[in-house]
XYZ file of C-alpha atoms in Angstrom:
637
model
C -9.239 9.862 0.103
C -10.274 11.655 -2.504
C -10.205 12.630 -6.100
C -7.678 15.325 -7.943
C -7.421 16.618 -11.185
C -5.264 19.922 -12.647
C -4.298 21.319 -16.461
C -1.475 23.910 -17.689
C -1.967 25.636 -20.363
C 0.681 25.138 -22.630
C 2.120 29.147 -23.183
C 0.571 31.307 -26.162
C -2.843 28.598 -25.787
C -5.522 31.621 -26.572
C -6.560 33.104 -22.359
C -9.827 31.948 -23.773
C -9.961 28.960 -22.329
C -11.358 28.769 -18.428
C -8.992 26.256 -16.594
C -10.760 26.604 -13.153
C -14.507 25.252 -15.346
C -12.338 22.207 -16.585
C -10.624 21.707 -13.477
C -13.808 21.660 -11.759
C -15.358 19.992 -14.542
C -13.045 16.897 -13.926
C -13.357 16.676 -10.090
C -17.016 16.830 -10.475
C -16.957 13.818 -12.980
C -15.590 12.330 -9.654
C -18.048 13.102 -7.453
C -18.046 9.516 -5.964
C -14.440 10.090 -4.572
C -15.408 12.487 -2.628
C -18.310 13.521 -2.097
C -17.634 15.671 1.901
C -16.166 18.947 -0.197
C -14.812 20.294 -3.856
C -12.106 22.749 -4.694
C -10.645 24.880 -7.348
C -7.032 26.659 -6.858
C -6.844 29.101 -10.375
C -3.074 30.354 -10.521
C -3.271 34.900 -11.151
C -2.731 34.194 -14.915
C -5.496 31.387 -15.055
C -2.794 29.193 -17.016
C -3.314 26.929 -14.480
C -5.447 24.946 -12.290
C -6.105 22.411 -9.254
C -8.979 20.661 -8.153
C -9.831 18.789 -5.037
C -12.882 16.036 -4.212
C -12.931 15.635 -0.712
C -13.795 11.837 1.229
C -12.936 13.636 4.542
C -11.265 11.087 7.176
C -8.447 13.371 8.481
C -9.947 16.337 10.395
C -13.476 16.763 9.129
C -12.943 20.470 9.441
C -12.401 23.246 6.828
C -9.128 23.354 7.970
C -8.585 20.212 6.034
C -9.991 21.666 2.881
C -8.142 21.776 -0.511
C -6.423 22.510 -2.560
C -4.183 23.056 0.590
C -1.487 26.386 0.513
C 1.312 26.080 1.788
C 3.142 27.962 5.101
C 6.012 29.691 2.103
C 2.007 30.851 -0.122
C 3.657 29.519 -2.844
C 3.261 26.157 -3.467
C 0.240 24.100 -3.430
C -1.596 20.523 -3.440
C -4.182 18.235 -3.980
C -3.765 14.830 -2.319
C -4.893 11.302 -2.370
C -4.388 9.098 0.028
C -3.982 8.681 3.664
C -0.114 9.454 5.888
C -0.110 6.752 8.446
C 2.618 8.324 9.880
C 2.084 11.908 10.007
C 1.449 12.389 13.742
C 5.208 11.319 14.070
C 5.868 13.837 11.663
C 4.026 16.244 12.359
C 5.007 16.325 16.000
C 8.807 16.603 14.492
C 8.481 19.888 12.826
C 6.409 20.936 15.577
C 9.891 20.735 18.057
C 11.202 22.664 15.308
C 8.885 25.607 15.225
C 6.753 25.021 12.777
C 2.451 25.856 14.004
C 0.303 23.578 12.307
C -3.567 24.901 11.368
C -5.315 22.097 10.961
C -5.382 18.918 12.273
C -5.179 16.763 8.514
C -2.194 15.275 7.137
C -2.086 16.529 4.028
C -0.820 19.352 5.924
C 2.079 18.283 7.580
C 2.865 16.054 3.376
C 2.522 20.135 2.492
C 5.254 20.974 4.689
C 7.500 18.287 4.438
C 7.517 18.801 0.603
C 8.145 22.059 0.886
C 11.179 20.462 3.423
C 12.562 18.034 1.193
C 11.103 18.053 -1.826
C 10.553 14.647 -3.819
C 12.978 13.308 -0.427
C 10.333 13.246 1.817
C 8.738 10.511 -0.109
C 11.046 8.159 1.603
C 9.697 9.299 4.847
C 6.216 8.484 4.744
C 4.760 5.514 5.033
C 0.981 5.976 2.785
C -1.048 5.451 0.403
C -1.298 8.364 -1.499
C -1.583 10.320 -5.556
C -0.559 13.934 -4.986
C -0.044 16.697 -6.982
C 2.478 19.453 -5.904
C 2.419 22.801 -7.511
C 5.569 25.398 -6.936
C 3.901 29.124 -8.216
C 6.914 30.808 -8.140
C 9.203 27.857 -9.775
C 6.330 26.819 -12.010
C 7.501 22.883 -11.689
C 4.984 20.758 -10.875
C 5.517 17.253 -9.289
C 3.282 14.316 -9.446
C 3.646 11.761 -7.733
C 2.876 8.435 -6.487
C 2.606 5.208 -3.305
C 4.997 2.415 -3.629
C 2.972 -0.553 -4.372
C 0.296 1.764 -6.389
C -2.761 1.707 -4.245
C -3.860 5.381 -5.064
C -4.179 6.105 -9.050
C -2.578 8.854 -11.175
C -3.163 9.347 -14.876
C -1.803 12.486 -16.942
C -1.979 13.748 -20.426
C -0.036 15.586 -22.500
C -1.025 17.123 -25.514
C 0.121 20.651 -27.660
C -3.238 22.366 -26.113
C -2.583 21.473 -22.141
C -0.355 19.239 -19.643
C -3.366 17.594 -17.630
C -3.902 14.484 -14.503
C -6.242 13.184 -12.951
C -7.200 9.965 -10.370
C -9.489 8.055 -12.759
C -8.900 8.544 -16.882
C -12.487 9.318 -17.676
C -12.144 12.526 -16.408
C -9.489 13.519 -18.601
C -12.003 13.242 -21.924
C -12.495 17.143 -20.747
C -9.413 18.407 -20.976
C -9.016 20.387 -24.168
C -7.010 18.047 -28.023
C -7.322 14.512 -25.613
C -6.796 11.994 -28.019
C -9.801 9.304 -27.337
C -8.011 6.568 -30.210
C -8.032 2.800 -28.506
C -5.732 1.539 -30.578
C -5.724 -2.540 -31.628
C -2.289 -3.330 -29.928
C -4.182 -2.159 -26.542
C -6.958 -4.321 -27.212
C -4.306 -7.264 -26.931
C -2.686 -6.403 -24.169
C -5.330 -5.455 -22.287
C -6.681 -9.433 -23.475
C -3.653 -10.502 -22.058
C -3.475 -9.144 -19.276
C -6.865 -8.590 -17.888
C -5.657 -5.167 -17.714
C -3.511 -2.046 -19.722
C 0.006 -2.534 -17.635
C 1.495 1.025 -16.689
C 2.678 3.589 -18.216
C 0.373 2.776 -21.385
C -3.855 3.255 -20.685
C -7.126 2.495 -23.095
C -6.625 5.685 -24.314
C -3.535 6.381 -26.669
C -3.449 10.021 -25.780
C -2.729 9.588 -22.192
C -0.040 7.139 -19.592
C -0.778 6.015 -15.762
C 2.577 7.339 -13.559
C 3.618 3.624 -12.531
C 3.627 3.123 -8.985
C 6.503 4.006 -7.344
C 7.006 6.787 -9.424
C 7.213 10.930 -10.041
C 7.153 13.140 -12.350
C 8.762 16.056 -12.472
C 7.639 18.603 -14.859
C 9.414 21.752 -15.677
C 7.661 25.398 -16.112
C 8.944 24.990 -19.929
C 6.936 22.264 -20.617
C 9.347 19.262 -20.245
C 9.186 16.469 -17.656
C 11.114 12.824 -16.999
C 9.458 10.618 -14.456
C 11.443 8.378 -12.160
C 11.160 5.506 -9.503
C 11.599 6.569 -5.709
C 11.315 2.984 -5.095
C 11.358 -0.501 -6.127
C 10.375 -3.516 -3.905
C 13.359 -6.109 -4.285
C 13.170 -9.078 -2.896
C 16.512 -10.347 -2.132
C 17.004 -12.533 0.921
C 18.976 -16.297 0.613
C 17.270 -19.135 0.150
C 17.380 -20.955 3.882
C 17.021 -18.286 6.557
C 20.047 -18.066 9.685
C 16.985 -17.269 12.329
C 13.883 -19.937 13.574
C 10.374 -19.179 12.330
C 9.753 -18.487 15.624
C 12.408 -15.367 15.441
C 10.301 -13.756 11.967
C 7.740 -14.567 12.996
C 8.010 -12.169 16.322
C 9.921 -9.619 13.992
C 7.296 -9.645 11.790
C 4.156 -9.430 14.701
C 5.846 -5.592 16.205
C 6.028 -4.837 12.501
C 1.898 -5.758 11.770
C 0.937 -4.627 14.998
C 1.969 -0.481 14.202
C 1.209 -0.799 11.318
C -2.306 -1.930 11.639
C -2.204 1.256 14.584
C -1.713 3.161 12.392
C -4.230 2.736 9.842
C -7.207 2.624 12.904
C -6.368 5.983 13.108
C -9.555 8.181 11.895
C -12.666 10.886 12.712
C -14.900 8.419 10.626
C -16.332 5.014 11.685
C -14.047 1.996 10.474
C -14.681 -1.326 9.521
C -12.345 -4.215 8.134
C -13.475 -6.496 5.465
C -13.331 -10.895 6.534
C -13.403 -12.880 4.108
C -11.702 -16.039 6.350
C -8.710 -16.059 5.084
C -5.279 -15.750 6.214
C -5.016 -12.430 5.520
C -7.987 -10.353 6.792
C -8.621 -12.476 9.421
C -4.716 -11.845 10.906
C -5.620 -8.203 10.304
C -8.647 -7.956 12.349
C -6.576 -10.368 14.985
C -4.318 -8.248 15.666
C -6.908 -4.555 15.495
C -9.156 -7.075 17.745
C -6.999 -8.726 20.188
C -3.590 -6.919 20.302
C -5.215 -3.615 20.092
C -8.571 -3.768 22.177
C -10.515 -2.261 19.206
C -14.157 -3.036 18.732
C -14.132 -4.353 15.038
C -17.461 -4.250 12.225
C -16.431 -6.675 10.250
C -18.537 -7.352 6.810
C -18.418 -10.191 4.433
C -20.596 -11.414 1.819
C -22.353 -14.623 0.267
C -23.853 -16.046 -2.658
C -27.194 -18.093 -2.090
C -26.729 -21.927 -2.727
C -23.216 -21.652 -3.048
C -21.659 -24.636 -1.042
C -18.046 -22.907 -0.775
C -19.318 -19.635 -0.281
C -16.445 -17.133 1.979
C -19.184 -15.873 4.372
C -19.651 -19.232 6.379
C -15.881 -18.986 6.918
C -15.888 -15.511 7.388
C -19.127 -16.062 10.006
C -15.954 -19.240 12.154
C -13.430 -16.229 12.491
C -15.645 -13.201 13.184
C -17.043 -15.741 16.430
C -13.890 -16.867 17.601
C -12.738 -13.204 17.574
C -15.611 -11.801 18.742
C -16.200 -8.703 16.069
C -19.060 -7.344 15.899
C -19.737 -9.180 12.566
C -22.233 -8.011 9.338
C -22.524 -10.419 6.031
C -25.135 -9.559 3.210
C -26.018 -13.227 1.563
C -26.731 -12.456 -2.543
C -28.508 -14.431 -5.611
C -27.103 -11.301 -7.994
C -27.224 -10.753 -11.830
C -23.396 -11.856 -12.680
C -24.270 -10.235 -16.447
C -26.360 -7.413 -15.343
C -23.583 -6.390 -12.887
C -20.875 -6.617 -15.205
C -22.892 -4.379 -17.272
C -22.757 -2.179 -14.350
C -18.838 -2.404 -13.104
C -18.230 -2.097 -17.107
C -20.024 1.363 -17.370
C -18.135 2.550 -13.627
C -14.787 1.871 -14.476
C -12.629 4.701 -15.656
C -10.749 1.646 -17.383
C -11.552 -1.171 -18.105
C -10.371 -4.468 -15.369
C -11.417 -8.040 -16.126
C -10.609 -8.933 -12.626
C -12.534 -11.685 -11.766
C -13.373 -10.380 -7.992
C -14.114 -7.059 -8.970
C -17.777 -7.683 -9.166
C -17.536 -9.296 -5.411
C -15.194 -6.503 -4.405
C -17.787 -3.773 -5.862
C -21.166 -5.762 -3.775
C -18.952 -6.120 -0.711
C -18.093 -1.807 -0.348
C -21.202 -0.854 -1.467
C -22.044 -3.275 2.146
C -19.685 -2.534 3.615
C -20.416 1.592 3.268
C -23.912 1.628 4.630
C -21.940 1.204 8.686
C -18.493 3.185 7.647
C -16.723 4.915 5.417
C -12.732 3.197 5.826
C -12.076 -0.419 6.008
C -9.732 -1.919 6.569
C -8.180 -4.989 4.001
C -5.679 -8.428 3.475
C -4.271 -7.111 -0.051
C -1.056 -7.601 -0.129
C -0.336 -10.742 1.756
C -0.368 -13.275 -1.619
C 2.032 -10.800 -3.251
C 4.869 -9.818 -0.771
C 4.090 -12.884 1.173
C 3.704 -15.934 -1.847
C 0.730 -17.341 -0.927
C -0.616 -17.842 -5.039
C -0.582 -20.870 -5.535
C 1.041 -20.252 -8.943
C 3.858 -19.744 -7.079
C 4.259 -22.949 -5.982
C 3.821 -25.272 -8.718
C 6.361 -22.847 -10.756
C 8.195 -23.659 -7.910
C 7.613 -27.308 -7.764
C 8.220 -27.739 -11.323
C 11.404 -25.991 -11.811
C 12.740 -28.718 -8.328
C 11.402 -31.071 -10.196
C 13.840 -30.098 -13.439
C 16.592 -29.569 -11.620
C 16.425 -32.560 -9.466
C 15.734 -34.877 -12.804
C 18.947 -32.479 -14.620
C 16.122 -32.083 -17.344
C 17.454 -29.034 -19.855
C 15.527 -26.911 -22.258
C 13.239 -25.910 -18.955
C 12.211 -22.045 -18.723
C 10.194 -20.875 -15.451
C 9.393 -17.964 -17.218
C 8.116 -19.716 -20.017
C 5.487 -21.606 -17.321
C 5.047 -18.673 -15.309
C 4.083 -15.995 -17.994
C 1.751 -18.338 -20.466
C -2.093 -19.558 -19.012
C -0.529 -19.893 -15.438
C -0.626 -16.244 -15.189
C -2.151 -14.685 -18.771
C -6.186 -14.437 -19.145
C -5.259 -14.368 -23.365
C -1.634 -15.740 -23.866
C -0.629 -16.668 -26.976
C -2.274 -19.049 -28.503
C -5.230 -17.389 -27.625
C -4.809 -14.321 -28.476
C -3.568 -16.692 -31.513
C -7.515 -17.883 -31.718
C -9.375 -15.062 -31.255
C -8.005 -12.111 -33.555
C -5.435 -14.366 -35.984
C -2.311 -13.549 -34.546
C -0.564 -11.505 -31.843
C 1.707 -7.934 -32.431
C 5.581 -8.366 -32.350
C 5.639 -5.849 -28.980
C 3.604 -8.238 -26.873
C 5.239 -10.875 -28.134
C 8.245 -8.893 -27.352
C 6.951 -8.119 -24.673
C 6.613 -11.263 -23.006
C 10.318 -12.550 -24.468
C 11.146 -10.053 -22.163
C 9.908 -10.415 -19.658
C 10.032 -14.816 -19.436
C 14.298 -14.142 -20.219
C 13.859 -11.858 -16.914
C 12.646 -15.095 -14.303
C 14.856 -16.928 -16.022
C 18.193 -15.281 -16.163
C 18.297 -13.910 -12.334
C 19.840 -15.919 -10.098
C 18.088 -15.060 -6.722
C 14.898 -17.569 -5.515
C 12.064 -18.439 -7.771
C 9.754 -17.237 -5.644
C 11.569 -13.489 -5.371
C 11.419 -13.494 -8.337
C 8.095 -14.363 -9.069
C 7.098 -11.983 -6.106
C 9.202 -8.766 -7.947
C 7.555 -9.296 -10.751
C 3.286 -10.082 -9.339
C 4.176 -6.496 -6.956
C 5.473 -4.392 -10.314
C 2.591 -5.863 -12.623
C -0.215 -8.121 -10.968
C -0.951 -5.758 -8.517
C -1.217 -2.761 -9.068
C -2.600 -3.597 -12.626
C -5.287 -5.958 -11.521
C -5.580 -6.308 -7.942
C -5.361 -2.566 -6.311
C -7.013 -0.808 -9.410
C -9.790 -3.173 -8.817
C -9.980 -2.121 -4.779
C -9.468 1.372 -5.997
C -11.928 1.650 -8.454
C -15.097 -0.962 -6.848
C -14.324 0.679 -3.773
C -14.317 4.392 -4.355
C -18.046 4.484 -6.149
C -19.320 3.518 -2.785
C -16.766 7.010 -1.208
C -15.234 3.899 0.836
C -11.818 3.895 2.048
C -9.679 0.880 2.298
C -6.576 0.958 3.816
C -4.177 -2.201 3.253
C -1.560 -3.046 6.005
C -0.006 -5.621 4.434
C 1.335 -3.054 2.153
C 2.717 -1.222 5.227
C 6.292 0.478 3.889
C 7.772 -1.111 6.561
C 6.329 -4.410 6.117
C 7.357 -4.187 2.453
C 10.801 -3.737 4.156
C 10.375 -6.540 5.915
C 9.333 -8.634 3.041
C 12.184 -8.297 0.798
C 14.550 -9.518 3.541
C 13.121 -12.958 3.855
C 14.380 -16.187 2.799
C 12.773 -18.370 0.171
C 11.934 -21.208 2.749
C 10.054 -18.421 4.280
C 8.058 -17.669 1.763
C 7.504 -21.012 0.022
C 8.390 -24.653 1.995
C 6.248 -28.389 1.218
C 4.052 -26.678 -1.329
C 2.794 -24.027 0.478
C 2.806 -19.924 0.595
C 2.909 -17.159 3.393
C 4.591 -19.542 6.149
C 6.288 -16.578 8.156
C 2.716 -14.711 8.089
C 0.871 -18.410 8.718
C 3.309 -18.755 11.502
C 2.065 -14.813 13.066
C -1.656 -16.393 12.316
C -1.384 -19.773 14.200
C -0.183 -17.270 17.538
C -4.197 -15.753 17.157
C -6.000 -18.671 15.509
C -5.987 -22.539 14.962
C -4.174 -23.825 12.275
C -7.746 -25.799 10.447
C -8.192 -22.959 9.486
C -5.152 -21.203 8.605
C -4.036 -24.035 6.611
C -7.329 -25.251 5.128
C -6.858 -24.194 0.994
C -7.510 -20.625 -0.260
C -9.857 -19.931 -1.754
C -10.209 -16.967 -4.756
C -12.876 -13.606 -3.611
C -14.907 -14.895 -6.800
C -18.347 -15.588 -8.459
C -20.123 -19.047 -8.097
C -20.706 -21.237 -10.583
C -23.908 -21.498 -11.370
C -23.333 -16.826 -12.072
C -19.273 -18.241 -13.679
C -20.483 -21.003 -15.585
C -20.522 -21.596 -19.454
C -24.429 -21.854 -19.464
C -23.965 -18.190 -17.684
C -21.453 -16.640 -19.294
C -21.876 -18.177 -23.040
C -25.022 -17.692 -24.058
C -25.231 -13.291 -22.948
C -21.248 -13.140 -24.601
C -23.297 -14.309 -27.758
C -25.835 -11.749 -27.380
C -23.772 -9.208 -26.726
C -20.560 -9.909 -29.624
C -23.526 -11.781 -32.131
C -26.063 -9.008 -32.220
C -26.559 -6.378 -32.932
C -24.055 -3.670 -33.300
C -20.948 -5.284 -31.925
C -17.722 -2.051 -30.604
C -15.496 -4.504 -30.759
C -15.590 -5.369 -34.254
C -13.760 -2.661 -34.671
C -10.486 -4.875 -34.071
C -11.578 -8.814 -34.174
C -13.867 -8.746 -37.224
C -16.843 -10.667 -35.938
C -17.113 -13.983 -37.350
C -13.939 -14.592 -35.406
C -15.555 -13.598 -32.410
C -18.101 -15.769 -33.336
C -15.289 -18.992 -34.171
C -13.443 -17.995 -30.980
C -16.792 -18.400 -28.276
C -17.327 -21.892 -30.349
C -14.745 -22.618 -29.665
C -15.564 -21.843 -25.853
C -18.025 -24.211 -26.607
C -15.196 -27.550 -25.811
C -13.003 -25.265 -23.942
C -14.819 -22.899 -22.133
C -12.822 -20.450 -19.662
C -14.713 -18.035 -17.355
C -12.252 -15.321 -17.194
C -11.605 -15.218 -20.949
C -15.192 -14.830 -22.165
C -15.602 -12.862 -19.063
C -12.751 -10.458 -19.709
C -14.265 -10.337 -23.388
C -17.778 -9.122 -21.662
C -16.148 -6.590 -19.469
C -14.445 -4.972 -22.373
C -17.461 -4.799 -24.827
C -19.393 -3.411 -21.503
C -16.514 -0.767 -21.843
C -16.360 0.275 -25.079
C -20.378 0.414 -25.718
C -20.361 3.062 -22.388
C -17.026 4.931 -22.840
C -16.154 7.357 -24.740
C -13.106 6.525 -28.221
C -12.547 6.538 -30.895
C -11.464 4.190 -33.372
C -7.310 3.438 -33.612
C -4.748 1.735 -35.291
C -6.042 -1.527 -36.056
C -4.736 -5.444 -34.296
C -1.035 -5.780 -36.148
C -0.640 -9.597 -35.617
C 1.949 -11.271 -36.584
C 2.426 -14.788 -36.412
C 2.425 -16.151 -32.444
C 5.840 -16.511 -30.923
C 6.281 -18.178 -27.148
C 8.831 -20.158 -26.272
C 11.221 -22.268 -28.962
C 9.622 -25.774 -29.335
C 12.528 -27.737 -27.583
C 11.566 -25.242 -24.041
C 7.747 -25.952 -24.244
C 7.981 -29.484 -23.947
C 10.540 -29.869 -21.608
C 7.948 -27.797 -19.154
C 4.930 -29.937 -19.933
C 7.313 -33.122 -19.336
C 8.397 -31.192 -16.288
C 4.674 -29.827 -15.031
C 3.056 -33.722 -15.610
C 6.448 -34.797 -13.541
C 5.773 -32.378 -10.005
C 1.885 -33.033 -10.564
C 2.635 -36.515 -9.944
C 4.942 -35.984 -7.233
C 2.066 -33.789 -5.759
C -0.171 -36.108 -5.824
C 1.704 -39.626 -4.340
C 2.961 -36.931 -1.273
C -0.938 -36.461 -1.110
C -2.269 -40.219 -1.241
C 1.025 -41.393 1.152
């Protein structure tokens, strides 16, 4: 796990620009991503520089140093991530006569790229972001893993093309455009992150997950996808649940085994939920790995997950460690706003930050259960939307729109009505974006849960969840590996029938069937809890005064796009209709703006808020009420 950066000067730029020094500064700004080693490679003409910060995980020797040069002597790589199947690839190459100089997965990746170019990506079970430069042709390839576990940003201006693992590093690039536009502010508030390929800055882009970028020597470049998660299974399976669980269990054992390979101490996050508990169970019970498990809790919070985690750890016999805290949520929000390279209002950033810091005291690598909800259908919003669609079909109610039901406050932090209340309207481009997303769900003939899973894998998981895990863990130089995001797991999940995901108002049906083989049903079936903050830290009494002090007293960065009087009226509205998620998003954004270089770009260009047609909204409300009524009747009968 590392930080990578690089810069390519455009033709005609003065030689006085020291690309090596710039690349070194970019990498050093990400020293937390790689405290063990640093390196820079500069082309003979000085126009190209690649830099690297290393967190040594596989082959701790100097042989794993980066940037690394291939056997041909003409290609160079900087790599962030892990190639979990590198031993299999290495054995194949060695059988063909290749003699490796190191035991690192980076050298195996470099060999695969020299042999097959971009086609090598199809053979990887990995999380990665890398830059591969061919000195002879002047071609640069950037690539990112299939779900976006590892980040990669780039910028292109009149002076140069540059890339980095974190957005803040690009501020070192000559001519970087650091303007923040009002429409981008609105997108962030709507989603709680800025979806790829855009970033918070006008002058930067993020490479989307499962994409590669090819830049030619003449400066032209293009991006394209190298993978797509498309769930397309039938409504009902042709096999038994036990048969599906057998296949999944075998896949998971293999993917967990590969993710246990490490030359440094390894442990696992344990929340007590299905996903992390199953990962730990497979490592401990099937693979016989002595596992250190880690969790945090919050003092005075009856529903703190650390109690569930301790119960699971006792059943599985792990070396369990917990830390119970009484943190200052607003103070930590300020710290998180400062360390985030790009604002992210996912509410579990804070506990993930604390858990990573605690875990890093004992290990350098941690397994996690990330990806289970999106790949196997675990979110409550999936069940609610599927229930409503089923109810609408049963009653033959016209006008129901699953797209409008899902792309609402169910998923969005600031849907149109809230942006209207806060800013006086909604940017026209965002209105169109929402309309396109809703139409895509409505017009797709596949089972609804497949459409919802694909939508979240494309946007929510990489934008909010995986970005949070990467940034918060890497602040403590901790590598997090997610076995449920393995390539073979993804291929299996894409073939699942709808009822193998969601059935009877419950999700992750086949994944839970595997988990029942190792844990009691009482643990598997207990209500899902989000990895969030206790209400004492998360309620109106804590957050609203902090928001008023931050946004209404003294200089306020956000007022450059949203006038202070509107912010005041919106916070007044929150006293009557409080939403912790919305206030938290405003706090995170303000703290980020105060601690990061930026200039004010275009104003927030609002238009009349538009959403689903009035008839469609009415039908959705009626169906929602009917579906809730049926769920309550089922609960008490």
